[in-house]
Coordinates of C-alpha atoms and ligand atoms in Angstrom, one line a residue:
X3 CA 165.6 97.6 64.7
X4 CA 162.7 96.1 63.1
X5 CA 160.2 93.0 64.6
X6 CA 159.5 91.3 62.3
X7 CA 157.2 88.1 61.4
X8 CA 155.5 88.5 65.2
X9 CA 151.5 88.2 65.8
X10 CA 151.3 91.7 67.5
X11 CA 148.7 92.7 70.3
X12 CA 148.7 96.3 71.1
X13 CA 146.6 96.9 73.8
X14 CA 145.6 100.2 72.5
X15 CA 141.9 100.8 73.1
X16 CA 140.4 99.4 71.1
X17 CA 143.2 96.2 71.1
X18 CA 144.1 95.1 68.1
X19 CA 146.0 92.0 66.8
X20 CA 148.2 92.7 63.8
X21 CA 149.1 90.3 61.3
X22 CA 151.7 91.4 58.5
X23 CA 152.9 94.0 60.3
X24 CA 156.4 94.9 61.9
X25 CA 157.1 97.3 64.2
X26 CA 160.2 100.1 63.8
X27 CA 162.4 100.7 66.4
X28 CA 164.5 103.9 66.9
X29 CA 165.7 105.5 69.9
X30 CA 163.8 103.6 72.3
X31 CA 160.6 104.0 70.9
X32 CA 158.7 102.7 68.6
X33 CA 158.3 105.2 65.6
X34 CA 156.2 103.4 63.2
X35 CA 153.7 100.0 62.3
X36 CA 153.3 99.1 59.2
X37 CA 153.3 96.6 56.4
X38 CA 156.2 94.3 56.7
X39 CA 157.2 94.3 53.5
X40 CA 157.0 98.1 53.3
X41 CA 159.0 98.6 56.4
X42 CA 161.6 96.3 55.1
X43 CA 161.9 98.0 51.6
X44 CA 162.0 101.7 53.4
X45 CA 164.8 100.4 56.1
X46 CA 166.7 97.8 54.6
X47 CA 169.8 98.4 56.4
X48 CA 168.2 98.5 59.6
X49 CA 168.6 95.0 61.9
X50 CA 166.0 92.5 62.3
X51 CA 164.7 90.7 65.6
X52 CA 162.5 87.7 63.8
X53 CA 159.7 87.3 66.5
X54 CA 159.3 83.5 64.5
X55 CA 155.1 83.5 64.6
X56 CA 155.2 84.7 68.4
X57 CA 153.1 86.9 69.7
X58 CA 154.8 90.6 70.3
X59 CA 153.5 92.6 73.1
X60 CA 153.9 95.5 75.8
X61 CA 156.2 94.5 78.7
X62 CA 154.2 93.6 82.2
X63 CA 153.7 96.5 84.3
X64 CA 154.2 95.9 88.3
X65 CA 152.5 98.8 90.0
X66 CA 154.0 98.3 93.4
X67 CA 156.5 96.1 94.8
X68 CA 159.4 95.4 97.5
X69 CA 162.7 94.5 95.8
X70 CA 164.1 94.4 99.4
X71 CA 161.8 91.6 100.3
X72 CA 164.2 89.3 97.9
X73 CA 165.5 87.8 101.3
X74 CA 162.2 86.3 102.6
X75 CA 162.3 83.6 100.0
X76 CA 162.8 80.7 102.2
X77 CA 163.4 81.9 105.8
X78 CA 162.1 81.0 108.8
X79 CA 159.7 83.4 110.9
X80 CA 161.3 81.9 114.8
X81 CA 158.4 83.0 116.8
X82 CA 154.9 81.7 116.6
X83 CA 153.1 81.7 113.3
X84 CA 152.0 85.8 113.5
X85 CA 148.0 85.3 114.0
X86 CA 147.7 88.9 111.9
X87 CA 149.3 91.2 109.7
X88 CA 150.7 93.3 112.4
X89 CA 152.6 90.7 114.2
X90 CA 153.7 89.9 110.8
X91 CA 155.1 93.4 110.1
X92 CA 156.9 93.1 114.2
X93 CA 158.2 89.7 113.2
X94 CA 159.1 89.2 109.6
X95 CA 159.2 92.9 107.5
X96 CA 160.5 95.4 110.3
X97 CA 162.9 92.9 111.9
X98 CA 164.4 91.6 107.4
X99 CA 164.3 95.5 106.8
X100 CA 167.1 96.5 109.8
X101 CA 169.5 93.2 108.3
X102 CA 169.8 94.6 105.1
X103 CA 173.2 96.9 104.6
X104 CA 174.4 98.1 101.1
X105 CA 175.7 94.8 99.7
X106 CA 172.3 93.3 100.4
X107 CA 170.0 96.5 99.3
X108 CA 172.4 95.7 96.3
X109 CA 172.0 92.1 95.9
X110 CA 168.0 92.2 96.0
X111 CA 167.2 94.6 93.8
X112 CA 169.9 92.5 91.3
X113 CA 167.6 89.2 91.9
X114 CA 164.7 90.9 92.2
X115 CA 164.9 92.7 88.9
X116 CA 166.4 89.6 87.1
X117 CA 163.3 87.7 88.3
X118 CA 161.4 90.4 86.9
X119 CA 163.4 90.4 83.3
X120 CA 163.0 86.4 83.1
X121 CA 159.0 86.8 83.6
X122 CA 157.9 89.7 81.3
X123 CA 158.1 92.7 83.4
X124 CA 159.6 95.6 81.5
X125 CA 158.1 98.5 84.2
X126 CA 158.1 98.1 88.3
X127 CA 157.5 100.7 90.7
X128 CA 159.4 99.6 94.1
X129 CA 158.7 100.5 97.6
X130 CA 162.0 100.4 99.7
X131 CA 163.2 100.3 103.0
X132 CA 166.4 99.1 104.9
X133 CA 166.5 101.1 108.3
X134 CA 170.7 100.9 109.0
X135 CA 171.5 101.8 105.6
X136 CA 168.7 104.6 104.5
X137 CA 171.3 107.8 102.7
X138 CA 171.9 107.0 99.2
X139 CA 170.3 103.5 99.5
X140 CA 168.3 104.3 96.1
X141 CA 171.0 105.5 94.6
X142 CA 172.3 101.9 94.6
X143 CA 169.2 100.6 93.6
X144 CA 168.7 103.3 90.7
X145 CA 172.6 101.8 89.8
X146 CA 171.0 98.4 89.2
X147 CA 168.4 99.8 87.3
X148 CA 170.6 101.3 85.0
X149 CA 172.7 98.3 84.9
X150 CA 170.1 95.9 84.3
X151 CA 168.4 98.2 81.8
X152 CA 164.9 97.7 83.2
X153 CA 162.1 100.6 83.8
X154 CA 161.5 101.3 87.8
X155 CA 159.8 104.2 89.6
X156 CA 161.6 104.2 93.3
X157 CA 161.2 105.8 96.5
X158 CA 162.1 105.0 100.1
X159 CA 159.6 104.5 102.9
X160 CA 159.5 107.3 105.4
X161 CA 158.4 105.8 109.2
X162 CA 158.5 106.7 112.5
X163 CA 159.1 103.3 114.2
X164 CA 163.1 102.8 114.3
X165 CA 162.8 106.5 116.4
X166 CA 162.9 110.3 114.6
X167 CA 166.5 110.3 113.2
X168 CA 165.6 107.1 110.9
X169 CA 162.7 108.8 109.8
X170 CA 164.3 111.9 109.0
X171 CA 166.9 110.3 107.2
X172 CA 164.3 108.4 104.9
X173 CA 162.7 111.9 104.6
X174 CA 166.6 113.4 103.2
X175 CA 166.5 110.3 101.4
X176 CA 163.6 111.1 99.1
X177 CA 164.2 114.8 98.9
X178 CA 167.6 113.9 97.3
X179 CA 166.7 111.4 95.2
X180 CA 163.8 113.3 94.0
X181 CA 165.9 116.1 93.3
X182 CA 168.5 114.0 91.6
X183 CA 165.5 113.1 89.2
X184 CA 164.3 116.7 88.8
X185 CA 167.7 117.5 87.6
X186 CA 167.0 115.3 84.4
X187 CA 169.6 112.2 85.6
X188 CA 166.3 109.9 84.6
X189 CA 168.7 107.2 82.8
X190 CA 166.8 108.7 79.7
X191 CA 163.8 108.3 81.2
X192 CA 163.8 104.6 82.5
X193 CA 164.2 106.3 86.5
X194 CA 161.0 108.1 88.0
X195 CA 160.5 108.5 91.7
X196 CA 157.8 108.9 94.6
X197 CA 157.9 110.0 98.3
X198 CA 157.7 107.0 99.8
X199 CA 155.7 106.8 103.4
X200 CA 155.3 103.3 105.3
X201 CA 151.3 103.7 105.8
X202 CA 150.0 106.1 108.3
X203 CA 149.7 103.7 111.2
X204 CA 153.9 104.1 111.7
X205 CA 154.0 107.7 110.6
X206 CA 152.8 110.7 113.4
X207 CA 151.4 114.1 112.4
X208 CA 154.6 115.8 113.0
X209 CA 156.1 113.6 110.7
X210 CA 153.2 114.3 108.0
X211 CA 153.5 117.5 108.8
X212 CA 157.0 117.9 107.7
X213 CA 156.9 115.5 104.9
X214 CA 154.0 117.9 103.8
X215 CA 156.7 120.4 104.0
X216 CA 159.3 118.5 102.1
X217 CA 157.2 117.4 99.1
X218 CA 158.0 119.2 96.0
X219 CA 154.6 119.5 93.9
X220 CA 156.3 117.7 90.8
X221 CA 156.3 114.4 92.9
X222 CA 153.5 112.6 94.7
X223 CA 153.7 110.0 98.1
X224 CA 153.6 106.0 97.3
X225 CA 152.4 104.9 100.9
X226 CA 150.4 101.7 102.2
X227 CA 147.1 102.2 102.9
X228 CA 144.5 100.5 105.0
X229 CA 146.1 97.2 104.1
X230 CA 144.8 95.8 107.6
X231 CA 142.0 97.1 109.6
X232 CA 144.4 98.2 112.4
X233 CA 145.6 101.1 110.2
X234 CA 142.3 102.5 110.3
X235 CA 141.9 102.8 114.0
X236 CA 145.3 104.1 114.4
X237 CA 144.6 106.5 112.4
X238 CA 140.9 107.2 114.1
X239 CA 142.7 107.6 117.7
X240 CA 146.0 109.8 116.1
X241 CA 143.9 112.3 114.1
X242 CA 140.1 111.3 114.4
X243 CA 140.1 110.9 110.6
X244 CA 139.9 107.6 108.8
X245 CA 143.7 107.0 106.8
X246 CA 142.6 108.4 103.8
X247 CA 141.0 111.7 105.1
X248 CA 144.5 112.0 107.2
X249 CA 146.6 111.7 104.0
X250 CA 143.9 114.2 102.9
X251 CA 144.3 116.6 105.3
X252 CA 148.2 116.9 104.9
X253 CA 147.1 117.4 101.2
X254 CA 148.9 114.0 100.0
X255 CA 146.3 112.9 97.8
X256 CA 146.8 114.2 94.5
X257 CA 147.3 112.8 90.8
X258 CA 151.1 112.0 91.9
X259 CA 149.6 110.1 94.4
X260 CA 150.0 106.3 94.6
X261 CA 148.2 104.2 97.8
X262 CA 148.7 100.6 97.9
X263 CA 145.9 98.5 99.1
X264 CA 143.0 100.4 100.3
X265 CA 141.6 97.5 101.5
X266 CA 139.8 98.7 105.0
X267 CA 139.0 102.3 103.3
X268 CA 134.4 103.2 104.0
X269 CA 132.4 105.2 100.9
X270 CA 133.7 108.5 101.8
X271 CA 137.5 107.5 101.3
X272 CA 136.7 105.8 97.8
X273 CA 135.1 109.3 97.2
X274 CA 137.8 111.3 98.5
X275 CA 140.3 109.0 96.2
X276 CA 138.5 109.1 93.5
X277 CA 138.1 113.4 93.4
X278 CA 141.9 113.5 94.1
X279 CA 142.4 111.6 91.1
X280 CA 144.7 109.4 93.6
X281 CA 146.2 105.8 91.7
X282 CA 145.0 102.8 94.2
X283 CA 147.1 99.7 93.4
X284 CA 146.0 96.1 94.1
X285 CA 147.7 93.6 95.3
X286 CA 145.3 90.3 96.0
X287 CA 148.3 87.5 96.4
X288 CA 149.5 89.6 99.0
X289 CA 146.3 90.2 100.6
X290 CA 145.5 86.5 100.7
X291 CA 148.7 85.8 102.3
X292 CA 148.6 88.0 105.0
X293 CA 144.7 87.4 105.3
X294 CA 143.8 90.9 105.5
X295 CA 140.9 90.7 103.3
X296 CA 140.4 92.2 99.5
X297 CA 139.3 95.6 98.8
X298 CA 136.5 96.3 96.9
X299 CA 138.5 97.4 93.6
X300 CA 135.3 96.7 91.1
X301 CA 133.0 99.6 93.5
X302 CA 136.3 102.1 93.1
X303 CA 136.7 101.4 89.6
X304 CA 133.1 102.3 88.9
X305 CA 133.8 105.2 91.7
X306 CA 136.2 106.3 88.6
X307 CA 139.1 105.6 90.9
X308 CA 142.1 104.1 88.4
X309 CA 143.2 101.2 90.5
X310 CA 146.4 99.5 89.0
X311 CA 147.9 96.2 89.8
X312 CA 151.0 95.3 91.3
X313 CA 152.7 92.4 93.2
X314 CA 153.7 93.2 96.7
X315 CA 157.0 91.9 96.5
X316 CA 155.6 88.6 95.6
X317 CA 157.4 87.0 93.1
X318 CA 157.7 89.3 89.5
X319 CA 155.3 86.8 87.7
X320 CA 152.4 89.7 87.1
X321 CA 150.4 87.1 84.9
X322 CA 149.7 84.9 88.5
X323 CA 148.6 88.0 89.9
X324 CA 145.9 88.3 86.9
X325 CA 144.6 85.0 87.5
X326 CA 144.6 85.6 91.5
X327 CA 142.5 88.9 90.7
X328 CA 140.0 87.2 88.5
X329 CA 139.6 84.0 91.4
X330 CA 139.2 85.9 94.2
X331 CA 136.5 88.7 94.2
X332 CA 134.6 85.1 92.2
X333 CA 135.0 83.7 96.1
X334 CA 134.8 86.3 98.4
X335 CA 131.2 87.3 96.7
X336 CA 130.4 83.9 95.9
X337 CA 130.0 85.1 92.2
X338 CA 131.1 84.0 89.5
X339 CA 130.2 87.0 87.4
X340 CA 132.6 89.2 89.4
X341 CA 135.6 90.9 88.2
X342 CA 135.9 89.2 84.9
X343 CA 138.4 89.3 81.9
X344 CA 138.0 93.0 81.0
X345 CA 138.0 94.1 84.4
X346 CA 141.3 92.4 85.3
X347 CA 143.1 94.1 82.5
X348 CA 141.8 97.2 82.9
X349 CA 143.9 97.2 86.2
X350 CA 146.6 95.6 84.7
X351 CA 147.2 96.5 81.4
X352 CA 145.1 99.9 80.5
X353 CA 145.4 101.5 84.3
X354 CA 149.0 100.5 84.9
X355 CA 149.8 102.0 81.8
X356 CA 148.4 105.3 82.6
X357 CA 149.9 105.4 85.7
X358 CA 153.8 104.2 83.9
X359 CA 153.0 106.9 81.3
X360 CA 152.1 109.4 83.8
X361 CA 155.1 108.5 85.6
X362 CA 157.7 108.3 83.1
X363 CA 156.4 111.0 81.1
X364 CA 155.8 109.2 77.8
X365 CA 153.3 106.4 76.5
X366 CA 154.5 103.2 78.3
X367 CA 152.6 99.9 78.0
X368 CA 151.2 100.4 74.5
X369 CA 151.9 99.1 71.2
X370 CA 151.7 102.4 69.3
X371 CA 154.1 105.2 67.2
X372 CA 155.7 106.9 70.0
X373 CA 155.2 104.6 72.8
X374 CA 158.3 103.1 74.6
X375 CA 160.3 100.0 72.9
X376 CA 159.1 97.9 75.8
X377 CA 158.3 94.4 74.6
X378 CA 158.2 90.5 75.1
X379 CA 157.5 87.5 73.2
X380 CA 155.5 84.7 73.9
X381 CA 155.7 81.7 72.2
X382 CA 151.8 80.8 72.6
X383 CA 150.4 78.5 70.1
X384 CA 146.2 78.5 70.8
X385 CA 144.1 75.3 70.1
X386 CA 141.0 77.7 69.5
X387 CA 140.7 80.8 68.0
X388 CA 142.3 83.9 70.0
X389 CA 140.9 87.6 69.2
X390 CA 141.6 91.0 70.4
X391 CA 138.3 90.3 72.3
X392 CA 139.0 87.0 74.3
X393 CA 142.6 87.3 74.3
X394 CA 142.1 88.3 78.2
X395 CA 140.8 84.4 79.0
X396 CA 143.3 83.4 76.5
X397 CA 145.9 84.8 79.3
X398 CA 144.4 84.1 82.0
X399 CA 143.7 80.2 81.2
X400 CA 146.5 79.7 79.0
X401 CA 149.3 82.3 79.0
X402 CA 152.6 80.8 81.3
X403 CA 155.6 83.4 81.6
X404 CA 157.5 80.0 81.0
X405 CA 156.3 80.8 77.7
X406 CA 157.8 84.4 77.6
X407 CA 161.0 83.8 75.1
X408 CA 162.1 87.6 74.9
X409 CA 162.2 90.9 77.2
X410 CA 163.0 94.1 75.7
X411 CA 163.0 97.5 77.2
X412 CA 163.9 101.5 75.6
X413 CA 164.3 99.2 72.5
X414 CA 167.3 97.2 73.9
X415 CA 166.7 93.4 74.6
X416 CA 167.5 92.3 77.7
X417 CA 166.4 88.5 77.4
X418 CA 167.0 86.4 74.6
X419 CA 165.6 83.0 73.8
X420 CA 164.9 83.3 77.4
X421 CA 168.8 83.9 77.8
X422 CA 169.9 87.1 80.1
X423 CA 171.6 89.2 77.7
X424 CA 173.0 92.5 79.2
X425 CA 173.4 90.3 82.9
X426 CA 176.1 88.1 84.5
X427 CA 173.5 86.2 86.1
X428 CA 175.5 83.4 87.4
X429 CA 177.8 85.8 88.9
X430 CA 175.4 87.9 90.4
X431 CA 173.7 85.5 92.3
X432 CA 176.8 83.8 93.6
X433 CA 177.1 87.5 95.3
X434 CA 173.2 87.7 96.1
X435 CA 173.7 83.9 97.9
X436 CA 176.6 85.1 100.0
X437 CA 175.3 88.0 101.0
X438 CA 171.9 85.9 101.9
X439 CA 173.5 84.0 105.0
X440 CA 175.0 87.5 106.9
X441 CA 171.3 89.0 106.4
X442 CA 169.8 85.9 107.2
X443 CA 172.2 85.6 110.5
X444 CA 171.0 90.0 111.0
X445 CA 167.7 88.6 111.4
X446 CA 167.8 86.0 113.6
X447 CA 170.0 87.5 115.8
X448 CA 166.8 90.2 116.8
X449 CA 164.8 87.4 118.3
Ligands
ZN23 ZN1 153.7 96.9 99.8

């Protein structure tokens, strides 16, 4: 396939915006940019996706969210508004979590992913967990995946608070998925995989211990960290350590390594990231709604930590959580010079597509030769002149994902003049809806 007629920004450093170019497509990558009219003369058979003056570039990358938190939208916490983030765990995430059985583990990812499709995101690394259905559960994720044709790194979070056969079963869970993906069945490289952990304030050191045990070298964790101050002084009475020199200790922190949040973590643990070449992701919408505070992400970028952005499980529009980034630290430090354009897509653009490259073993989130076919349109039309070098403000001030037309991923499009093209999606949320009232029932009936 060849895009044609498209203003295309790489974000390759340095980024570029190309004009008269078109980009090749074969076999999921991209194999060569060129001249349009030289592409078209060397591959005139080949088909043509006319991009019609939009810009062309890399697919969003989400570097940690909850497909299984689909069936929050719109329910009803029955208790007292939680005052903190643990009550909210005890009364919203751990009491969703237990209603969700295969139909439903089913049904979010479908919505979830489709939501992610619709709004740009070509690349997600999920976090799940669903407590009376944990053996094979990503398997029936990693089904939708393939289904759906998106990218998704997946693992299943190990914890000790439904009792120790749950959490052994999440620990089978990962060692089987991970060894399904060590065998090669990748879906030509569109599955990767974590051990997933809850955060360290659910998980004892036996557990650690034997997830320690379990971890083949070729994967890393994907675990919550220090997302609310309580984790810390869990962690402080359990082991004496602070969460991050705990993780440490069990030698969890490596380049495999992803820890979301790292909000609450002192000097030492940004140092201790940072040597174990650990991925941090940051997820400010999340952290504003659950009022745990921000981490400092600027002091471990410059600590040389590579902190990527993700969504939390918030809805898949990854732009929002650009513009959230760049208006909070402003706030917090009452500073209006704080993390500014380039900063926010180093996270989100440059660092999440290290980490997707890592992950997925080839260059993901680039426009480049070799890099994977993953691409939108947007159907931006400036009123003052756009550059590689503002292009960031551009984005941030003007960019909507109402104006994303097209989603391709692996070179196959999957959204079409912002019609679902490999997706029943009427169909599958009629099924997502009536699986919403038993889970919705599951829950309730807890309190
Ligand atoms: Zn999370």
């Amino acid at each position: 396939m060849i895009i044609t007629n498209g203003k295309i920004v790489t974000w390759d450093q340095p980024n570029q915006i190309l004009e008269d170019q078109a980009i090749l497509i074969q076999g999921g990558k991209i194999s060569k940019i060129d001249d349009e009219a030289n592409l078209l003369a060397q591959y005139p058979e080949e088909e043509k996706l006319d991009a019609n003056r939009q810009y062309v570039m890399p697919g969003l990358i989400c570097a940690h969210t909850h497909f299984y938190g689909a069936y929050s939208r719109g329910l009803a916490i029955p208790t007292e508004p939680p005052p903190a983030f643990p009550e909210i765990l005890r009364d919203l995430w751990w009491s969703l979590d237990k209603a969700l059985d295969e139909k439903a583990v089913r049904s979010s990812a479908w919505v979830s992913i489709i939501d992610a499709i619709k709004h740009g995101n070509t690349t997600l690394f999920d976090h799940h967990a669903s407590p009376n259905f944990i053996s094979d559960s990503l398997d029936v994720i990693a089904d939708v995946v393939d289904k759906s044709g998106i990218r998704a790194s997946l693992a299943y979070e190990v914890t000790d608070r439904d009792g120790i056969k749950k959490s052994e079963a999440g620990i089978q869970e990962n060692i089987r998925f991970l060894q399904r993906l060590k065998q090669g069945d990748t879906l030509e490289g569109r599955l990767a995989g974590s051990f997933g952990l809850h955060a360290s304030l659910t998980l004892s050191q036996d557990t650690l211990e034997k997830v320690r045990g379990a971890l083949d070298d070729q994967f890393g964790v994907h675990i919550h960290v220090a997302e609310h101050i309580s984790d810390e002084y869990d962690s402080l009475k359990k082991s004496g350590m602070r969460v991050v020199d705990r993780l440490n200790s069990f030698d969890l922190l490596n380049e495999n390594a992803i820890v979301a949040h790292a909000v609450h973590v002192d000097a030492k643990e940004i140092a201790l990231l940072a040597d174990t070449k650990t991925w941090v992701t940051h997820q400010p919408r999340s952290n504003m709604n659950n009022a745990v505070g921000i981490g400092n992400v600027e002091s471990m970028m410059r600590a040389g930590i590579s902190v990527c952005l993700g969504n939390d499980g918030f809805s898949n529009t990854m732009w929002d959580e650009w513009k959230t980034a760049y208006l909070v630290h402003k706030l917090v430090n009452q500073d209006p010079r704080r993390m500014g354009g380039y900063e926010v897509v180093n996270m989100a653009v440059y660092q999440n597509a290290d980490m997707a490259s890592h992950f997925f073993g080839l260059p993901v989130g680039m426009v480049k030769e070799g890099a994977a076919a993953d691409l939108i349109f947007v159907d931006y039309t400036p009123f003052t002149d756009l550059s590689a070098g503002n292009l960031p403000w551009h984005i941030i001030f003007g960019m909507q994902h109402s104006m994303i037309t097209m989603t391709m991923v692996a070179g196959k499009v999957l959204m079409a003049n912002r019609q679902l093209r490999t997706i029943d999606e009427e169909k599958v949320m009629a099924e997502a809806f009536e699986n919403s009232h038993s889970v919705w029932e599951h829950y309730n009936s807890q309190f």
